[in-house]
Amino acid sequence: MNKRTMYFQAFILSFFAQGIGCICLAETSKLQNHNPCQKAFGKEDISPQHQIEQSRNIKDDLVRSAAAIIENRFIAKGRIIHIKPVLKDIQKFTLQIEEVGQHKDYPNFGSNYLGKHVDVFSEIGIPSSFQVGTEVSMVLRVSGDEHGQALFLVEIIENG
């Protein structure tokens, strides 16, 4: 994607964001002014230079928000606190992480979860031997970005 296309997309996005922002800022009890942007921004029209600066800021924000976590794995040892039974799709259980360790040569993001109760999602299923109170050791991966993260079960090392 070239720069012109990216700037054009950012400009269009900023145009819609301004419209939504102006609508949201307008109070329903004071709709005498038919241009809510005039009240919100203190002027009737926004200069093209201001629009270009806003589109650049939005483009930079979009690029920054797309930074995902790198491939990672860590070993978590802990106790199962809760299991949410689901017949299909992604399953979920809560684990109290008591120890974390390195898994092969993957980056280890587990230290952030040490001593906490965390929700773990499983696309590979939850074994029937998983019971509340059971001590387990497993390989987990962190998925997400700086706005939100989730833990996923990769492999069961020791169960009970």
C-alpha atoms as an extended CHARMM CRD file, in Angstrom:
* protein
*
       160  EXT
         1         1  MET       CA              0.0000000000        0.0000000000        0.0000000000  PROA      1               0.0000000000
         2         2  ASN       CA              1.5260000000        3.3260000000       -1.0050000000  PROA      2               0.0000000000
         3         3  LYS       CA              1.5770000000        6.4810000000        1.0820000000  PROA      3               0.0000000000
         4         4  ARG       CA             -1.0860000000        8.2940000000       -0.9240000000  PROA      4               0.0000000000
         5         5  THR       CA             -3.5690000000        5.4650000000       -0.3990000000  PROA      5               0.0000000000
         6         6  MET       CA             -2.7930000000        5.3770000000        3.3090000000  PROA      6               0.0000000000
         7         7  TYR       CA             -3.1980000000        9.1490000000        3.6740000000  PROA      7               0.0000000000
         8         8  PHE       CA             -6.4650000000        9.0420000000        1.7490000000  PROA      8               0.0000000000
         9         9  GLN       CA             -7.8170000000        6.2450000000        3.9750000000  PROA      9               0.0000000000
        10        10  ALA       CA             -6.7330000000        8.1270000000        7.1010000000  PROA      10              0.0000000000
        11        11  PHE       CA             -8.3880000000       11.2990000000        5.7850000000  PROA      11              0.0000000000
        12        12  ILE       CA            -11.6650000000        9.4940000000        5.1270000000  PROA      12              0.0000000000
        13        13  LEU       CA            -11.5070000000        7.8430000000        8.5530000000  PROA      13              0.0000000000
        14        14  SER       CA            -10.8550000000       11.1990000000       10.2350000000  PROA      14              0.0000000000
        15        15  PHE       CA            -13.8160000000       12.7230000000        8.3750000000  PROA      15              0.0000000000
        16        16  PHE       CA            -16.1590000000       10.0510000000        9.7530000000  PROA      16              0.0000000000
        17        17  ALA       CA            -14.5850000000       10.2360000000       13.2190000000  PROA      17              0.0000000000
        18        18  GLN       CA            -15.1410000000       13.9970000000       13.3130000000  PROA      18              0.0000000000
        19        19  GLY       CA            -18.7580000000       13.5460000000       12.2700000000  PROA      19              0.0000000000
        20        20  ILE       CA            -19.3570000000       10.9110000000       14.9270000000  PROA      20              0.0000000000
        21        21  GLY       CA            -17.5270000000       12.9850000000       17.5220000000  PROA      21              0.0000000000
        22        22  CYS       CA            -19.6160000000       16.0480000000       16.7320000000  PROA      22              0.0000000000
        23        23  ILE       CA            -22.8140000000       14.0700000000       16.9360000000  PROA      23              0.0000000000
        24        24  CYS       CA            -21.7600000000       12.5550000000       20.2640000000  PROA      24              0.0000000000
        25        25  LEU       CA            -20.7990000000       15.9470000000       21.6670000000  PROA      25              0.0000000000
        26        26  ALA       CA            -24.1220000000       17.5200000000       20.7520000000  PROA      26              0.0000000000
        27        27  GLU       CA            -26.5400000000       17.6250000000       23.6520000000  PROA      27              0.0000000000
        28        28  THR       CA            -30.0760000000       16.6250000000       22.7270000000  PROA      28              0.0000000000
        29        29  SER       CA            -31.5830000000       19.3660000000       24.8890000000  PROA      29              0.0000000000
        30        30  LYS       CA            -29.6090000000       22.0740000000       23.0590000000  PROA      30              0.0000000000
        31        31  LEU       CA            -30.1190000000       21.2780000000       19.3900000000  PROA      31              0.0000000000
        32        32  GLN       CA            -30.9460000000       24.9080000000       18.5140000000  PROA      32              0.0000000000
        33        33  ASN       CA            -27.5320000000       25.1670000000       16.9290000000  PROA      33              0.0000000000
        34        34  HSD       CA            -27.7120000000       23.0560000000       13.7720000000  PROA      34              0.0000000000
        35        35  ASN       CA            -23.9470000000       22.7050000000       13.5550000000  PROA      35              0.0000000000
        36        36  PRO       CA            -22.7250000000       20.8710000000       16.6700000000  PROA      36              0.0000000000
        37        37  CYS       CA            -19.1520000000       21.0270000000       15.3780000000  PROA      37              0.0000000000
        38        38  GLN       CA            -19.2170000000       24.8180000000       15.6280000000  PROA      38              0.0000000000
        39        39  LYS       CA            -19.8980000000       24.5690000000       19.3490000000  PROA      39              0.0000000000
        40        40  ALA       CA            -17.5290000000       21.6290000000       19.8620000000  PROA      40              0.0000000000
        41        41  PHE       CA            -14.5490000000       23.1000000000       18.0070000000  PROA      41              0.0000000000
        42        42  GLY       CA            -15.2730000000       26.7910000000       18.5480000000  PROA      42              0.0000000000
        43        43  LYS       CA            -15.4480000000       27.5680000000       14.8130000000  PROA      43              0.0000000000
        44        44  GLU       CA            -17.7390000000       26.7880000000       11.9490000000  PROA      44              0.0000000000
        45        45  ASP       CA            -15.2660000000       25.2450000000        9.5150000000  PROA      45              0.0000000000
        46        46  ILE       CA            -12.1520000000       23.2360000000       10.1230000000  PROA      46              0.0000000000
        47        47  SER       CA             -9.1930000000       24.2320000000        7.9800000000  PROA      47              0.0000000000
        48        48  PRO       CA             -7.8170000000       21.7200000000        5.4490000000  PROA      48              0.0000000000
        49        49  GLN       CA             -4.4340000000       21.9270000000        7.2020000000  PROA      49              0.0000000000
        50        50  HSD       CA             -6.0780000000       20.8890000000       10.4990000000  PROA      50              0.0000000000
        51        51  GLN       CA             -7.8090000000       17.9840000000        8.7280000000  PROA      51              0.0000000000
        52        52  ILE       CA             -4.5040000000       16.7980000000        7.2470000000  PROA      52              0.0000000000
        53        53  GLU       CA             -2.8180000000       16.9600000000       10.6730000000  PROA      53              0.0000000000
        54        54  GLN       CA             -5.6880000000       14.9750000000       12.1990000000  PROA      54              0.0000000000
        55        55  SER       CA             -5.4910000000       12.3380000000        9.4460000000  PROA      55              0.0000000000
        56        56  ARG       CA             -1.7510000000       11.9440000000       10.1000000000  PROA      56              0.0000000000
        57        57  ASN       CA             -2.3840000000       11.5210000000       13.8390000000  PROA      57              0.0000000000
        58        58  ILE       CA             -5.0820000000        8.9090000000       13.1850000000  PROA      58              0.0000000000
        59        59  LYS       CA             -2.8060000000        7.0380000000       10.7680000000  PROA      59              0.0000000000
        60        60  ASP       CA             -0.0180000000        7.0040000000       13.3700000000  PROA      60              0.0000000000
        61        61  ASP       CA             -2.4570000000        5.7630000000       16.0330000000  PROA      61              0.0000000000
        62        62  LEU       CA             -3.6860000000        2.9890000000       13.7270000000  PROA      62              0.0000000000
        63        63  VAL       CA             -0.1460000000        1.8550000000       12.9790000000  PROA      63              0.0000000000
        64        64  ARG       CA              0.7560000000        1.8550000000       16.6860000000  PROA      64              0.0000000000
        65        65  SER       CA             -2.3800000000       -0.0400000000       17.6960000000  PROA      65              0.0000000000
        66        66  ALA       CA             -1.5910000000       -2.8500000000       15.2780000000  PROA      66              0.0000000000
        67        67  ALA       CA              1.4850000000       -4.0160000000       17.1980000000  PROA      67              0.0000000000
        68        68  ALA       CA              0.7660000000       -7.5620000000       18.3380000000  PROA      68              0.0000000000
        69        69  ILE       CA              2.7130000000       -9.6460000000       20.8440000000  PROA      69              0.0000000000
        70        70  ILE       CA              5.5070000000      -11.7410000000       19.3780000000  PROA      70              0.0000000000
        71        71  GLU       CA              5.2920000000      -15.5410000000       19.3890000000  PROA      71              0.0000000000
        72        72  ASN       CA              5.8010000000      -16.6760000000       22.9720000000  PROA      72              0.0000000000
        73        73  ARG       CA              5.3650000000      -19.6410000000       25.3250000000  PROA      73              0.0000000000
        74        74  PHE       CA              5.8840000000      -20.2430000000       29.0170000000  PROA      74              0.0000000000
        75        75  ILE       CA              5.3890000000      -23.0650000000       31.4810000000  PROA      75              0.0000000000
        76        76  ALA       CA              2.7830000000      -22.3860000000       34.1500000000  PROA      76              0.0000000000
        77        77  LYS       CA              2.2910000000      -24.5090000000       37.2560000000  PROA      77              0.0000000000
        78        78  GLY       CA             -0.7750000000      -23.8950000000       39.3270000000  PROA      78              0.0000000000
        79        79  ARG       CA             -4.1410000000      -24.9580000000       40.6610000000  PROA      79              0.0000000000
        80        80  ILE       CA             -7.4150000000      -25.0140000000       38.7340000000  PROA      80              0.0000000000
        81        81  ILE       CA             -9.8800000000      -22.6640000000       40.4250000000  PROA      81              0.0000000000
        82        82  HSD       CA            -12.8990000000      -22.8300000000       38.0900000000  PROA      82              0.0000000000
        83        83  ILE       CA            -13.9180000000      -24.6330000000       34.8980000000  PROA      83              0.0000000000
        84        84  LYS       CA            -16.5650000000      -23.2400000000       32.5860000000  PROA      84              0.0000000000
        85        85  PRO       CA            -18.0430000000      -26.2370000000       30.7610000000  PROA      85              0.0000000000
        86        86  VAL       CA            -18.7230000000      -25.6280000000       27.0760000000  PROA      86              0.0000000000
        87        87  LEU       CA            -19.7720000000      -28.3270000000       24.6280000000  PROA      87              0.0000000000
        88        88  LYS       CA            -18.1110000000      -26.7820000000       21.5680000000  PROA      88              0.0000000000
        89        89  ASP       CA            -15.8920000000      -23.9090000000       20.4710000000  PROA      89              0.0000000000
        90        90  ILE       CA            -13.2690000000      -22.3740000000       22.7580000000  PROA      90              0.0000000000
        91        91  GLN       CA            -13.3210000000      -23.6270000000       26.3330000000  PROA      91              0.0000000000
        92        92  LYS       CA            -12.2480000000      -21.6620000000       29.4070000000  PROA      92              0.0000000000
        93        93  PHE       CA            -10.9310000000      -22.3720000000       32.8900000000  PROA      93              0.0000000000
        94        94  THR       CA             -9.4240000000      -20.2730000000       35.6710000000  PROA      94              0.0000000000
        95        95  LEU       CA             -5.9450000000      -21.0600000000       36.9160000000  PROA      95              0.0000000000
        96        96  GLN       CA             -4.0720000000      -19.7090000000       39.9240000000  PROA      96              0.0000000000
        97        97  ILE       CA             -0.4940000000      -19.5130000000       38.6570000000  PROA      97              0.0000000000
        98        98  GLU       CA              2.0070000000      -20.4420000000       41.3670000000  PROA      98              0.0000000000
        99        99  GLU       CA              5.1710000000      -20.8890000000       39.2590000000  PROA      99              0.0000000000
       100       100  VAL       CA              6.3090000000      -19.8560000000       35.7960000000  PROA      100             0.0000000000
       101       101  GLY       CA              9.2130000000      -21.1450000000       33.7630000000  PROA      101             0.0000000000
       102       102  GLN       CA             10.9520000000      -20.9200000000       30.4330000000  PROA      102             0.0000000000
       103       103  HSD       CA              9.7020000000      -23.1300000000       27.5650000000  PROA      103             0.0000000000
       104       104  LYS       CA             12.3830000000      -24.0100000000       25.0110000000  PROA      104             0.0000000000
       105       105  ASP       CA             13.7730000000      -20.8230000000       23.4450000000  PROA      105             0.0000000000
       106       106  TYR       CA             10.5010000000      -18.8590000000       23.3600000000  PROA      106             0.0000000000
       107       107  PRO       CA             10.2110000000      -15.4570000000       25.0310000000  PROA      107             0.0000000000
       108       108  ASN       CA              8.6350000000      -15.8410000000       28.4810000000  PROA      108             0.0000000000
       109       109  PHE       CA              5.8140000000      -13.4040000000       29.2910000000  PROA      109             0.0000000000
       110       110  GLY       CA              4.6260000000      -15.4240000000       32.2990000000  PROA      110             0.0000000000
       111       111  SER       CA              6.1050000000      -13.3040000000       35.0760000000  PROA      111             0.0000000000
       112       112  ASN       CA              3.2200000000      -10.8200000000       34.6670000000  PROA      112             0.0000000000
       113       113  TYR       CA              0.7720000000      -13.5490000000       35.7310000000  PROA      113             0.0000000000
       114       114  LEU       CA              2.6530000000      -15.0510000000       38.6940000000  PROA      114             0.0000000000
       115       115  GLY       CA              0.4400000000      -15.3540000000       41.7870000000  PROA      115             0.0000000000
       116       116  LYS       CA             -2.7100000000      -14.2860000000       39.9400000000  PROA      116             0.0000000000
       117       117  HSD       CA             -5.9830000000      -15.9660000000       39.0200000000  PROA      117             0.0000000000
       118       118  VAL       CA             -6.1500000000      -15.9220000000       35.2150000000  PROA      118             0.0000000000
       119       119  ASP       CA             -8.6110000000      -17.1400000000       32.6210000000  PROA      119             0.0000000000
       120       120  VAL       CA             -7.0770000000      -19.6600000000       30.2250000000  PROA      120             0.0000000000
       121       121  PHE       CA             -8.7570000000      -20.4050000000       26.9090000000  PROA      121             0.0000000000
       122       122  SER       CA             -8.3790000000      -23.7430000000       25.1700000000  PROA      122             0.0000000000
       123       123  GLU       CA             -8.9310000000      -24.4780000000       21.5060000000  PROA      123             0.0000000000
       124       124  ILE       CA             -7.6820000000      -28.0560000000       22.0050000000  PROA      124             0.0000000000
       125       125  GLY       CA            -10.2350000000      -28.9110000000       24.6770000000  PROA      125             0.0000000000
       126       126  ILE       CA            -10.0320000000      -29.4360000000       28.4250000000  PROA      126             0.0000000000
       127       127  PRO       CA             -9.2580000000      -32.9840000000       29.5810000000  PROA      127             0.0000000000
       128       128  SER       CA            -11.8840000000      -34.6700000000       31.7370000000  PROA      128             0.0000000000
       129       129  SER       CA             -9.2100000000      -35.1520000000       34.4130000000  PROA      129             0.0000000000
       130       130  PHE       CA             -9.1440000000      -31.3680000000       34.9740000000  PROA      130             0.0000000000
       131       131  GLN       CA            -11.0710000000      -30.8200000000       38.1990000000  PROA      131             0.0000000000
       132       132  VAL       CA            -11.3380000000      -27.8320000000       40.5220000000  PROA      132             0.0000000000
       133       133  GLY       CA             -8.4080000000      -27.9860000000       42.9490000000  PROA      133             0.0000000000
       134       134  THR       CA             -6.1910000000      -30.0920000000       40.6640000000  PROA      134             0.0000000000
       135       135  GLU       CA             -2.5140000000      -29.1520000000       40.4050000000  PROA      135             0.0000000000
       136       136  VAL       CA             -1.4380000000      -28.8520000000       36.7610000000  PROA      136             0.0000000000
       137       137  SER       CA              1.5850000000      -27.9130000000       34.7230000000  PROA      137             0.0000000000
       138       138  MET       CA              1.0770000000      -26.6630000000       31.1840000000  PROA      138             0.0000000000
       139       139  VAL       CA              2.4960000000      -24.6000000000       28.3560000000  PROA      139             0.0000000000
       140       140  LEU       CA              0.6140000000      -21.3430000000       27.7770000000  PROA      140             0.0000000000
       141       141  ARG       CA              0.9360000000      -18.5950000000       25.2010000000  PROA      141             0.0000000000
       142       142  VAL       CA             -0.0360000000      -14.9500000000       25.5170000000  PROA      142             0.0000000000
       143       143  SER       CA             -2.0890000000      -13.6180000000       22.6140000000  PROA      143             0.0000000000
       144       144  GLY       CA             -3.1710000000      -10.0380000000       22.0080000000  PROA      144             0.0000000000
       145       145  ASP       CA             -1.6430000000       -6.5780000000       21.9870000000  PROA      145             0.0000000000
       146       146  GLU       CA             -1.0280000000       -3.6720000000       24.3640000000  PROA      146             0.0000000000
       147       147  HSD       CA             -4.7850000000       -3.0810000000       24.6380000000  PROA      147             0.0000000000
       148       148  GLY       CA             -5.7220000000       -6.5600000000       25.8100000000  PROA      148             0.0000000000
       149       149  GLN       CA             -4.2570000000      -10.0050000000       26.2370000000  PROA      149             0.0000000000
       150       150  ALA       CA             -5.5050000000      -13.5490000000       26.6940000000  PROA      150             0.0000000000
       151       151  LEU       CA             -3.8060000000      -16.7980000000       27.7160000000  PROA      151             0.0000000000
       152       152  PHE       CA             -4.2250000000      -19.9140000000       25.5900000000  PROA      152             0.0000000000
       153       153  LEU       CA             -3.4480000000      -23.5250000000       26.4710000000  PROA      153             0.0000000000
       154       154  VAL       CA             -0.8490000000      -24.9850000000       24.1210000000  PROA      154             0.0000000000
       155       155  GLU       CA              0.1170000000      -28.2620000000       25.7970000000  PROA      155             0.0000000000
       156       156  ILE       CA             -0.4640000000      -30.1410000000       29.0500000000  PROA      156             0.0000000000
       157       157  ILE       CA              2.7680000000      -31.2420000000       30.7330000000  PROA      157             0.0000000000
       158       158  GLU       CA              1.5210000000      -32.7360000000       34.0030000000  PROA      158             0.0000000000
       159       159  ASN       CA             -2.0100000000      -33.2800000000       35.2370000000  PROA      159             0.0000000000
       160       160  GLY       CA             -2.6650000000      -34.0460000000       38.9120000000  PROA      160             0.0000000000
